[in-house]
XYZ file of C-alpha atoms in Angstrom:
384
model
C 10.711 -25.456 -18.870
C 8.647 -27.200 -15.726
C 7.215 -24.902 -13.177
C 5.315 -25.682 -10.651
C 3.614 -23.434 -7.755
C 5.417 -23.258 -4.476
C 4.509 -22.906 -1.107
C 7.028 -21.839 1.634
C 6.662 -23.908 4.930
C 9.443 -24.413 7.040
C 9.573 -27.564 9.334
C 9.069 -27.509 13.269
C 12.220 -29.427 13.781
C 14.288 -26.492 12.336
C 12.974 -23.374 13.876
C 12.776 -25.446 17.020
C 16.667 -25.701 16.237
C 17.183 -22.185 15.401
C 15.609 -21.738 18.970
C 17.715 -23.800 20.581
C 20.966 -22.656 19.323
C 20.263 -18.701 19.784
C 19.725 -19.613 23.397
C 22.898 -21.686 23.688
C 24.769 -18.755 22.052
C 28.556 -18.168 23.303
C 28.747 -14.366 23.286
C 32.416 -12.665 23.003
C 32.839 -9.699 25.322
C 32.232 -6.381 24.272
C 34.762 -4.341 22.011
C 35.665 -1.461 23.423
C 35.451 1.941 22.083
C 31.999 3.491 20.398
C 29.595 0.841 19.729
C 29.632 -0.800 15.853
C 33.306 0.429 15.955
C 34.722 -2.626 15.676
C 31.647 -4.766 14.172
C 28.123 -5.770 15.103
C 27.005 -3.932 18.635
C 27.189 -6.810 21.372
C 23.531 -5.124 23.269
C 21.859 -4.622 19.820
C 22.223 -8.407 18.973
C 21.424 -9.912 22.214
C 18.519 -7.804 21.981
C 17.291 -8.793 18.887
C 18.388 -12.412 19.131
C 16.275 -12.285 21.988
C 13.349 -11.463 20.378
C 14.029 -14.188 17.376
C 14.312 -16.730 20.296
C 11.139 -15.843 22.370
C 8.689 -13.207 20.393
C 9.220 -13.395 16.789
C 6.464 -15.345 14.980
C 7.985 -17.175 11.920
C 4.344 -18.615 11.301
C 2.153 -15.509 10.923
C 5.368 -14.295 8.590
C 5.130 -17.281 6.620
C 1.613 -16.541 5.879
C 1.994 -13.507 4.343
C 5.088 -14.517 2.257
C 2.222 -17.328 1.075
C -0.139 -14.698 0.099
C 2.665 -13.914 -2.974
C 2.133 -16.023 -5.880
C 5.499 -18.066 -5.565
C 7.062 -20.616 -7.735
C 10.003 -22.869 -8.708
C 11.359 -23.255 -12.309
C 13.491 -25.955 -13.456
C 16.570 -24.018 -16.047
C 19.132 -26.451 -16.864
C 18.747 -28.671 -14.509
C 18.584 -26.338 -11.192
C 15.595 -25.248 -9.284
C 14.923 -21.291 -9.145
C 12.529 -19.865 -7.076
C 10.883 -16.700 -7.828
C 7.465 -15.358 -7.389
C 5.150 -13.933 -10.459
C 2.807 -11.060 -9.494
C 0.941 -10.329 -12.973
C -0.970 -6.183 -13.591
C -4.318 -7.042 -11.985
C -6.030 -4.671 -14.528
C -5.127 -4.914 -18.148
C -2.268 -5.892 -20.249
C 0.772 -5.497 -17.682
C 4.521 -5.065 -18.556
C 6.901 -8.020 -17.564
C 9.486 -7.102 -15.579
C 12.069 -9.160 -13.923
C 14.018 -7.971 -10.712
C 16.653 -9.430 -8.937
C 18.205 -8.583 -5.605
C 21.829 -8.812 -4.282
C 23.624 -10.291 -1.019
C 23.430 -10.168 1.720
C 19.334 -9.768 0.748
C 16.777 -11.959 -0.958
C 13.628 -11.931 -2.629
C 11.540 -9.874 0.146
C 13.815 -6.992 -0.430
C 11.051 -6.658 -3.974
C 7.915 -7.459 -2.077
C 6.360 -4.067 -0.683
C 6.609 -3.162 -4.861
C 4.033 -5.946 -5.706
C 1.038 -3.811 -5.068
C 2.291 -0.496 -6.305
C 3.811 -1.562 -9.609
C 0.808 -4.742 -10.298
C -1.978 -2.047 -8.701
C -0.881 1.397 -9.677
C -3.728 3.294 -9.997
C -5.248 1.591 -6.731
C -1.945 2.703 -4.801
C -1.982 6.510 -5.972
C 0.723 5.572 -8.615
C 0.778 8.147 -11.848
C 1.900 5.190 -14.212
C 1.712 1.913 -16.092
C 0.908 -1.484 -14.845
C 3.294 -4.352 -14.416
C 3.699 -8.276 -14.592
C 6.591 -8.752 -12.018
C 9.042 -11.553 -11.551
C 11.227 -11.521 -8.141
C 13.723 -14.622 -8.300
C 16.169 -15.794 -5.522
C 18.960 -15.360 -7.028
C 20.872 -19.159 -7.606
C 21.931 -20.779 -3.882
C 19.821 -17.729 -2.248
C 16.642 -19.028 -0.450
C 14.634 -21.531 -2.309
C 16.878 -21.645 -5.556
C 19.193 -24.006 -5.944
C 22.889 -23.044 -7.295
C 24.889 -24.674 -9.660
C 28.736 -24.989 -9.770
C 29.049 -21.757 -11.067
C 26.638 -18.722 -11.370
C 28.418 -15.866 -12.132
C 26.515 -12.797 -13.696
C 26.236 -14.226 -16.988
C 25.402 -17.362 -16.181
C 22.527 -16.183 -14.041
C 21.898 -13.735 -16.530
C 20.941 -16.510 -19.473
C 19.060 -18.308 -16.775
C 16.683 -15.011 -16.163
C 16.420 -14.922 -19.927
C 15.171 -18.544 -20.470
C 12.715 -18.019 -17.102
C 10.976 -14.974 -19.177
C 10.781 -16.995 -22.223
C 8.955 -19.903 -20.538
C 6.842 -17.756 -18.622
C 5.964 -16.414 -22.242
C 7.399 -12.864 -22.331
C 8.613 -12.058 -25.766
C 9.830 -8.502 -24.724
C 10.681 -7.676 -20.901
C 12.535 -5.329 -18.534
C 14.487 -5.709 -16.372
C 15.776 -4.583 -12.970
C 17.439 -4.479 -9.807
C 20.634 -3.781 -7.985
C 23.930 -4.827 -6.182
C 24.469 -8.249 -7.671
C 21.150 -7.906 -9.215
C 22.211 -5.178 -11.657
C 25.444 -7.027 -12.788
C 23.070 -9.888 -14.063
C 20.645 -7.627 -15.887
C 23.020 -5.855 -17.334
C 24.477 -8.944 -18.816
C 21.416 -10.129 -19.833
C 21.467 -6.544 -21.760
C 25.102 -6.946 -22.699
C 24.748 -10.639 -24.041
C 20.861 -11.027 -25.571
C 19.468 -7.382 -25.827
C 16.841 -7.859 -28.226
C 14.103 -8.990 -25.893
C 14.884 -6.051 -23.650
C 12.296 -3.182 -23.105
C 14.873 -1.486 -20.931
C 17.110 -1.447 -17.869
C 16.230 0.041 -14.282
C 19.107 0.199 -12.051
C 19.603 1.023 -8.463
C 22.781 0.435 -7.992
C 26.025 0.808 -10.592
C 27.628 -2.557 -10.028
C 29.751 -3.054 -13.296
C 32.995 -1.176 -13.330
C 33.037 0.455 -17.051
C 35.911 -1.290 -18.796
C 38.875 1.346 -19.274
C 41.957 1.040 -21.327
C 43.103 2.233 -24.633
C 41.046 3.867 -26.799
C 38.693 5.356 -23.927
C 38.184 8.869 -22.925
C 40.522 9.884 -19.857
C 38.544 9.945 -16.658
C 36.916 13.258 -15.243
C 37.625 15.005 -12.756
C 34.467 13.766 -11.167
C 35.398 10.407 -12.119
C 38.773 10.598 -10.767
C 37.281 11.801 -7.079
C 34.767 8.947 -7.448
C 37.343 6.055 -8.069
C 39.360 7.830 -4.936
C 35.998 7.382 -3.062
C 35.984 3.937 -3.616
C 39.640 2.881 -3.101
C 38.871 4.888 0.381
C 35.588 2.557 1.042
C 37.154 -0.516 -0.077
C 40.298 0.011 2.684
C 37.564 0.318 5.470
C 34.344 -1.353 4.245
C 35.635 -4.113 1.635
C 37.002 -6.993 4.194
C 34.050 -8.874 3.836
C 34.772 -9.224 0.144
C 37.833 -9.856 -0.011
C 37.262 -13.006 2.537
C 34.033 -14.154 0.392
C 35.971 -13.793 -2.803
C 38.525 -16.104 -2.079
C 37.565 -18.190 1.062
C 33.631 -18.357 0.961
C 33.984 -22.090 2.475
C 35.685 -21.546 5.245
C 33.942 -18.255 6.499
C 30.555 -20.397 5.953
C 31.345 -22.994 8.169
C 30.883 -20.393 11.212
C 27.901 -18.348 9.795
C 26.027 -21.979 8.727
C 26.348 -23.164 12.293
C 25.975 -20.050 14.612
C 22.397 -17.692 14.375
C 24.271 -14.753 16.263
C 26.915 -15.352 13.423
C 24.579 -15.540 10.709
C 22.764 -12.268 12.431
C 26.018 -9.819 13.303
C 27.971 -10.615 9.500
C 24.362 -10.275 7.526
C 23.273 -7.103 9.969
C 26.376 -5.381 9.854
C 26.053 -4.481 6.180
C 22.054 -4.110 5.999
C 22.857 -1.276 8.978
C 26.440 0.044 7.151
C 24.840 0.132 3.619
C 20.685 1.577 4.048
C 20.269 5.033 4.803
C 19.877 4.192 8.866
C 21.561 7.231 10.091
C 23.411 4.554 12.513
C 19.826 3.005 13.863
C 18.844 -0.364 11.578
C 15.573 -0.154 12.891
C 15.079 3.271 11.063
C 13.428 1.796 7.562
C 13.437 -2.026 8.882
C 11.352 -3.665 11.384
C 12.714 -5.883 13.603
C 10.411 -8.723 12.279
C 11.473 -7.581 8.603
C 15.084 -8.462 9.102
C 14.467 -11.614 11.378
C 12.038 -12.888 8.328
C 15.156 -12.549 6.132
C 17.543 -14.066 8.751
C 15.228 -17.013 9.119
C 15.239 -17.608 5.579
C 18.872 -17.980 5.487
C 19.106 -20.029 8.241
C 16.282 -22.114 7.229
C 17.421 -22.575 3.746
C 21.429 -22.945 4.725
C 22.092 -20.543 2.041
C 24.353 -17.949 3.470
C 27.480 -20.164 2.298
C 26.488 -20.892 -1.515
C 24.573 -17.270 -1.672
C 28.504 -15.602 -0.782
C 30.035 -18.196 -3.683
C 28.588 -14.798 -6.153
C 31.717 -12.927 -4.708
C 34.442 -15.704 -5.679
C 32.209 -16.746 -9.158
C 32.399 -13.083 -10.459
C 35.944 -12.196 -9.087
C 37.701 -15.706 -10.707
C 35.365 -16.884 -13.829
C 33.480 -13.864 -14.487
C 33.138 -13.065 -18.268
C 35.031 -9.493 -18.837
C 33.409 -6.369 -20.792
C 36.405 -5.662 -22.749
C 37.137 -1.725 -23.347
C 34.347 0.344 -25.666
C 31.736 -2.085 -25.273
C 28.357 -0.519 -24.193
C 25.117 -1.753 -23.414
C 22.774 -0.425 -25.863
C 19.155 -1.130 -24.378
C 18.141 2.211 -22.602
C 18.652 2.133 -18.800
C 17.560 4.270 -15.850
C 19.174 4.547 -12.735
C 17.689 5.512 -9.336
C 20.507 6.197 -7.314
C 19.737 5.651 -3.663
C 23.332 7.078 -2.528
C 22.312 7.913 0.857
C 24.139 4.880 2.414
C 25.236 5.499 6.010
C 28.943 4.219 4.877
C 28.888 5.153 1.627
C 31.125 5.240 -1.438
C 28.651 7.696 -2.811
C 26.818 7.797 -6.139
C 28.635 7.783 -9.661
C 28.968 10.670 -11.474
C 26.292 10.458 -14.723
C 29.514 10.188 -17.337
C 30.723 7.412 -15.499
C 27.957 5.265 -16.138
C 27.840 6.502 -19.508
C 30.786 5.065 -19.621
C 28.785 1.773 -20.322
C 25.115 2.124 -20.552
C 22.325 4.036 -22.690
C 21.274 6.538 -19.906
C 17.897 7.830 -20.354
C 17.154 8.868 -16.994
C 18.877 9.726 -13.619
C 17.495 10.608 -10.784
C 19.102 11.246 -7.206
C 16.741 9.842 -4.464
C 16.263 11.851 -1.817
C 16.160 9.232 0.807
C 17.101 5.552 0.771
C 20.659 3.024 0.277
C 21.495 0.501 -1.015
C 18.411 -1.426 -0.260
C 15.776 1.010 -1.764
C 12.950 -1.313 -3.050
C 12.629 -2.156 0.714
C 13.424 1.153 2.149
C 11.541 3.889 0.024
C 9.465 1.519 -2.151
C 7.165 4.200 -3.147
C 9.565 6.489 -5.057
C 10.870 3.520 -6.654
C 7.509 2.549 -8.369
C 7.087 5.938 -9.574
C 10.674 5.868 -11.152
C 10.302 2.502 -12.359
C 6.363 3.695 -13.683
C 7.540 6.718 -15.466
C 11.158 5.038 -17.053
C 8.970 2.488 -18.777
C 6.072 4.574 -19.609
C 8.750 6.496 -21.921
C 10.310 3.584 -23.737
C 8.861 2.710 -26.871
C 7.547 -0.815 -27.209
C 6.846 -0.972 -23.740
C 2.908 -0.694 -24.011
């Protein structure tokens, strides 16, 4: 496997273009009713599309991305990017975690120094070697045909390897915790253990499973409820990811209201996105996409894993031990699982309910995170 060090730098010609076409924007009118009630608040994005157009400083941002350690790997043919953050004291332990949509890479970044400096960062637990990829057409990674959860999964496998990892966690959530779980599912023995954030498998039911709980049952009635409110945007980038990126390729205020939406709907923001995330924060992650074009191949995950995804079949579990932090505190939320629910499916060897923090936790309460991440590993055997 080739890799090579990276360095992010982003053109003049395109931010100068990213300028240019937030000031040329052609704004709808205002939907009446209660602000957000009908979509992305018409005074919050001019105000913030503002500030991408005539404040926000993609340069000193780009510096401090640069101070990461990044890199691109060639696997089969495609090139993944993904930065490598090794234990700066001692033997550290390799971790891999991977991020969902509509997020990237950064979402990992503020754990770099707690999990690779522990002690240094008043953390109570082990070193780690950390590797963040984009996840395939996210970012800098390129993205095959197809790259649904397995596929991506045997990818992550094959970028431990060549880094030289015989035995690794792994981590993550949203579409992030569907991979690693197949990389658990498919190739466990290399696996030290899975650290979860978010349950995104549904546990495959039929015969010869145990009836579902009555916790269970009001959970799967919570999410039928979420998905007739909240799960449009699926159900277009499931089937139609083309045509929907068209718009959101060519528009920033596009790009902006369908990413921001969910990052508001989905963190614990109490309503105000600006709450956990800077305004410079999300515009670094907008900028990305827009810079990169990947908002249209990053949404091809939803139609991949809905049409040629490979199916657990019923009474399959994933044996390596797992942990789950659940950051249920979404401000349109489906609500955590019950604990028997992901049972259902994995090993679970610890649960904890996080007091604050969605679905976006790493980047919202990244300090609890490293000390559940710190103390699930600590516990595992043959993670020293």
């Amino acid at each position: 496997m080739q890799i090579t060090p990276f360095t992010i730098r982003i053109p003049d010609e395109v931010l100068s273009g990213l300028r240019n076409r937030i000031l040329n924007t052609r704004w709808p009118g205002q939907a009446p009713g209660a602000p957000w009630a009908q979509g992305t608040d018409l005074a919050y994005l001019k105000r913030l599309l503002d500030h991408w157009a005539n404040r926000f400083d993609w340069r000193a941002q780009e510096r401090h991305l640069n101070t990461f350690k990044h890199f691109r790997a060639e696997i089969g043919g495609v090139a993944i990017h993904f930065v490598h953050e090794r234990a700066r004291e001692g033997k550290g332990i390799p971790l891999v975690l991977t991020h969902g949509w509509p997020s990237s890479f950064l979402e990992f970044l503020p754990l770099v120094p707690l999990l690779t400096r522990p002690e240094a960062n008043g953390i109570d637990g082990p070193a780690f070697d950390l590797v963040i990829p984009s996840l395939p057409g996210y970012g800098f990674s390129e993205r095959p045909a197809q790259a649904d959860y397995l596929t991506v999964a045997r990818m992550w496998h094959e970028l431990m390897q060549g880094l030289g990892y015989g035995r690794y966690g792994a981590g993550g959530g949203d579409f992030g915790a569907g991979v690693v779980s197949y990389m658990a599912l498919e190739n466990p023995a290399p696996m030290i253990g899975l650290h979860l954030t978010t349950m995104e498998l549904w546990p495959p039911l039929g015969v010869g499973t145990p009836p579902l709980t009555g916790a269970e049952r009001a959970y799967v009635d919570r999410i039928r409820q979420w998905d007739e409110v909240e799960r449009g945007y699926s159900a277009i980038q499931s089937t139609r990811p083309q045509t929907l990126g068209y718009a959101l390729n060519d528009s920033p205020a596009g790009l902006a209201a369908w990413i921001l939406e969910k990052w508001r709907a989905w963190s614990d923001s109490g309503g105000d996105l600006e709450e956990h995330f800077t305004e410079d924060f999300l515009l670094t992650m907008l900028t990305l996409y827009w810079a990169t074009e990947s908002i249209t191949p990053s949404m091809r995950d939803y139609f991949d894993n809905r049409w040629n995804g490979a199916a657990i079949q019923p009474g399959v579990r994933i044996g390596v031990p797992t942990a789950f932090a659940n950051f249920d505190n979404n401000f349109v939320s489906e609500g955590a699982p019950p604990r028997e629910w992901a049972e259902r499916l994995y090993d679970v060897h610890r649960w904890t309910a996080m007091p604050h923090g969605g679905h976006f936790g790493p980047a919202e309460d990244p300090g609890r995170l490293a000390r559940e991440i710190g103390a699930f590993f600590s516990a595992l055997p043959g993670s020293g």
